[in-house]
Coordinates of C-alpha atoms in Angstrom, one line a residue:
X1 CA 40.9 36.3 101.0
X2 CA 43.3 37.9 98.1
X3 CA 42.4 41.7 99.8
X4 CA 42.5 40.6 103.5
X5 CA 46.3 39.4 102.8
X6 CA 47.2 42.7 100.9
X7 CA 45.6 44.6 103.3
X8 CA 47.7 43.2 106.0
X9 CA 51.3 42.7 103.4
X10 CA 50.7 46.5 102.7
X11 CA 50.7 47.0 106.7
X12 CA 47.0 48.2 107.0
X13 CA 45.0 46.0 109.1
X14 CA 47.0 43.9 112.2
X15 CA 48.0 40.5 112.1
X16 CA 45.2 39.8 114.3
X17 CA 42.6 41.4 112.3
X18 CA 44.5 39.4 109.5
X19 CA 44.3 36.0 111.0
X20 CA 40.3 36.2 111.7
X21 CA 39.8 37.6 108.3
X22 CA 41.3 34.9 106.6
X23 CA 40.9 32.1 108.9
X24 CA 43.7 30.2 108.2
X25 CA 44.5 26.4 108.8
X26 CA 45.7 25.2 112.1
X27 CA 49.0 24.9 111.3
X28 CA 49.6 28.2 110.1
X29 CA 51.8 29.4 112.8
X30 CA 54.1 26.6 112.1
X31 CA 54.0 25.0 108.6
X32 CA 52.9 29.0 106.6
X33 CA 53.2 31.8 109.2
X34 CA 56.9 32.2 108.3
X35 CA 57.0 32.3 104.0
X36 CA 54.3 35.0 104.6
X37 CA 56.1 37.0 107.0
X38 CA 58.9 36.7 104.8
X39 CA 57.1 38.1 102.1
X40 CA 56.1 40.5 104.1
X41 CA 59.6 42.0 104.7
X42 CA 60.6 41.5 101.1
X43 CA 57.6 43.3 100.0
X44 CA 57.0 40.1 97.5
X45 CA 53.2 39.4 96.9
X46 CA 51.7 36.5 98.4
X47 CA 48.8 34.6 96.5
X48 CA 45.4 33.6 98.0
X49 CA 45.6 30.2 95.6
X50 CA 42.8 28.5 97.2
X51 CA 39.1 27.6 96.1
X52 CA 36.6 29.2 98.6
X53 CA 35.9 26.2 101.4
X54 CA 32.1 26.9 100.8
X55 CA 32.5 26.0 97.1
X56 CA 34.5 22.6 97.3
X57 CA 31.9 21.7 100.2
X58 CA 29.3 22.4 97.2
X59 CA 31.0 19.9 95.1
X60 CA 31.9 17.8 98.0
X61 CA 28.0 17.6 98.4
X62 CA 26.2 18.4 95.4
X63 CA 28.9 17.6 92.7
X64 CA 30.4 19.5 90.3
X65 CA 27.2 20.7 88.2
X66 CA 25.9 22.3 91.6
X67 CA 28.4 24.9 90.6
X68 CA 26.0 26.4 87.9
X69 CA 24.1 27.6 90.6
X70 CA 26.5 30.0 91.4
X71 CA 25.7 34.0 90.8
X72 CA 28.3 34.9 88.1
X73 CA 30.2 37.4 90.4
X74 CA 31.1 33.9 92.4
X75 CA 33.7 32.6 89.3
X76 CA 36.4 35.3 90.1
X77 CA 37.3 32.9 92.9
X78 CA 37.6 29.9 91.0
X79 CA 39.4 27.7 87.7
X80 CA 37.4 28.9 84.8
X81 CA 34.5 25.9 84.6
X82 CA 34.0 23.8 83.8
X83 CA 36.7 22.7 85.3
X84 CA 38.7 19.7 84.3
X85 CA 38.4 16.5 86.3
X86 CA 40.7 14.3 87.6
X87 CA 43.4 12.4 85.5
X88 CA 43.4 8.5 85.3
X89 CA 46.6 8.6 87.6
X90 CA 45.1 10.7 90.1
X91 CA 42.1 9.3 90.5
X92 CA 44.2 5.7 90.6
X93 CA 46.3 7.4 93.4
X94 CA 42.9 8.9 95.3
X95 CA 41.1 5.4 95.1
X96 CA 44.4 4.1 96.9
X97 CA 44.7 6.2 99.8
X98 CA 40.8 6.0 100.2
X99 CA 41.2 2.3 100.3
X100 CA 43.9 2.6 102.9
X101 CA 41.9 4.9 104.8
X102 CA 39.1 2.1 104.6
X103 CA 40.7 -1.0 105.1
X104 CA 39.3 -3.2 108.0
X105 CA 36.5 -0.6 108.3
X106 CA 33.3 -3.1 108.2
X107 CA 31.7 -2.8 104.9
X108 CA 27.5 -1.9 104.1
X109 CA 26.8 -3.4 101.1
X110 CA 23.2 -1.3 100.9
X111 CA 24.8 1.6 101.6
X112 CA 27.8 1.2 98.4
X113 CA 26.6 2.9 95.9
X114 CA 25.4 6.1 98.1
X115 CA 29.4 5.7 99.3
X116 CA 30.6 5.1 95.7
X117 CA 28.5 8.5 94.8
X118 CA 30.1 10.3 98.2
X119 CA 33.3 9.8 96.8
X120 CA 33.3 10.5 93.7
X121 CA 32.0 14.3 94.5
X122 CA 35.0 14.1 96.9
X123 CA 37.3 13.7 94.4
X124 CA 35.7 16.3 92.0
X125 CA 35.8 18.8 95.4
X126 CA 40.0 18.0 95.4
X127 CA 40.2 18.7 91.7
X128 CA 38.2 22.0 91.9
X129 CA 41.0 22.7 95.2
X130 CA 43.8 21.6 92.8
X131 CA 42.5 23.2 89.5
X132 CA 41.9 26.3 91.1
X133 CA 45.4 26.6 92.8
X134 CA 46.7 25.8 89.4
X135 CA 44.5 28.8 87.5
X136 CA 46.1 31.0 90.3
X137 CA 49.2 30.3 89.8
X138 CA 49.0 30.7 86.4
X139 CA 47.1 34.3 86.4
X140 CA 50.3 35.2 87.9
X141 CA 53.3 34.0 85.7
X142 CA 50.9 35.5 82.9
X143 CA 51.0 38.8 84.6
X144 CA 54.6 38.6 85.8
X145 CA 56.5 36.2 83.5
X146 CA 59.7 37.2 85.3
X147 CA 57.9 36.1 88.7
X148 CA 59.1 32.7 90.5
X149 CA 56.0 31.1 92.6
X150 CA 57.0 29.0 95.4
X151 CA 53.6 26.8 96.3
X152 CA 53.5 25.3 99.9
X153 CA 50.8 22.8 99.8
X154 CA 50.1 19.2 101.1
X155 CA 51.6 16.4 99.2
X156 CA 48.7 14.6 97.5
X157 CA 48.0 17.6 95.4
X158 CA 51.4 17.9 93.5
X159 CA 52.6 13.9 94.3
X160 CA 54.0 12.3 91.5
X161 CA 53.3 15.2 89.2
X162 CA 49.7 14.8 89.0
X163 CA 46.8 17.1 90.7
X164 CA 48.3 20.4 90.3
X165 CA 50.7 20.5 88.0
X166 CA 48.5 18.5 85.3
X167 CA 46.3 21.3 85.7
X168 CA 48.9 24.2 85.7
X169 CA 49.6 23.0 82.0
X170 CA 46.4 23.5 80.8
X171 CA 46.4 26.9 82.3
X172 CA 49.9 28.4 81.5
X173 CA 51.5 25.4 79.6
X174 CA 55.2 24.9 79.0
X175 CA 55.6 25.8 83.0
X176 CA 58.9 25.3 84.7
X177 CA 58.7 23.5 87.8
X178 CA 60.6 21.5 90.8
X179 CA 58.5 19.6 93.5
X180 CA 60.1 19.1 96.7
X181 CA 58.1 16.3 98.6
X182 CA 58.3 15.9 102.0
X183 CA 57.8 12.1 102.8
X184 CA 57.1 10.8 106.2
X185 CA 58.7 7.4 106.6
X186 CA 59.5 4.7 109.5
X187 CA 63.2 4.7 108.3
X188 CA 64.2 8.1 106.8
X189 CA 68.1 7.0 106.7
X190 CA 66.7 4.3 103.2
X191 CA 65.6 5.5 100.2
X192 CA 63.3 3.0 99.0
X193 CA 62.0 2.5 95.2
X194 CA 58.7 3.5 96.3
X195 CA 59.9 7.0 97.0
X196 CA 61.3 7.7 93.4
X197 CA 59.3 10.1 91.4
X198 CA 57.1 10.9 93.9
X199 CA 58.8 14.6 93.5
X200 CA 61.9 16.2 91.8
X201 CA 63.2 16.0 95.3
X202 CA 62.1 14.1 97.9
X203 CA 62.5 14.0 101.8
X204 CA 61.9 11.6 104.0
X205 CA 61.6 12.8 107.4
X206 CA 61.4 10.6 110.9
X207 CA 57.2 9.3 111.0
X208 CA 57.8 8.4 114.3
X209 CA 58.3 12.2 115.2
X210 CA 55.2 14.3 116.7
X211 CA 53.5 16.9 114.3
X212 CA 54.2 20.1 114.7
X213 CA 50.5 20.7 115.2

């Protein structure tokens, strides 16, 4: 949707006519509504950094490979592929919050290895998402070297320095970044060992608190 959000930066099409273009997340009000609007007033570029949904729910699916079945015009959208997979670290953080997820769910044995498949093309679908953001990112620095990008994104993809910025290196390496993490946590006022290195910085904010959507 990199034309839909120019359209509307350059003040062409309304916000409303905006919004149904690019259907945004549900939270885009609260948690992205206002860096864009900002951008907006600066007259600073904003970039569409995402995968296409309809692709990672290829992969999600089908698995990476299905993505050869693409017409060639479809690759603008996406990391050059093939794309690389996941590091050991990431996959060793995904297989932990999947197993959190999981646990006490009662357990198929028959049905393992069709599970064990599932989510392995779920993880390839959140490395096409994170490889893609990261080829974005980096079509820009490369084009404007004098350009800051700041990223707003959920925390898995950057946590710990893995995900995103592994595959920002590949792309454009030598990159200078700073990850601000924002941790929710059942006692914000103590910063526990766990919570170093998750970012550069890291805040903990109040778990106990509704979401703002």
């Amino acid at each position: 949707v990199q034309g839909v959000i120019e359209e509307y930066l350059g003040d062409l099409i309304s916000e409303r006519l905006f919004l149904a273009e690019s259907r945004p997340w549900k939270n885009y009000d609260t948690d992205y509504r206002p860096f864009v609007e900002a951008a907006r007033e600066a007259g600073s570029p904003v970039i569409a950094a995402n995968a296409p949904r309809r692709y990672v729910n290829m992969v999600s699916r089908k698995g990476p490979g299905s993505l050869s079945e693409l017409p060639p015009e479809a690759n603008q959208w996406l990391a050059p592929l093939p794309y690389q997979g996941p590091s050991e670290a990431y996959k060793a953080e995904w297989d932990a919050l999947m197993a959190e997820a999981m646990y006490g769910m009662p357990q198929d044995t028959s049905a393992a290895a069709g599970q064990h498949g599932a989510m392995d093309n779920a993880l390839a679908a959140q490395s096409l998402w994170d490889a893609t953001m990261a080829f974005s990112i980096a079509e820009h620095l490369l084009a404007n070297p004098s350009n800051r990008v700041v990223h707003i994104v959920g925390s898995f993809h950057v946590r710990n320095g893995t995900g995103i910025p592994e595959h920002l290196e590949r792309y454009r390496p030598g990159p200078k970044t700073l990850i601000v993490l924002v941790e929710p946590s059942e006692d914000p006022e103590a910063f526990l060992e766990e919570h170093r290195g998750l970012g550069d910085i890291v805040i903990l904010g109040d778990a106990g608190l509704p979401r703002s959507y």
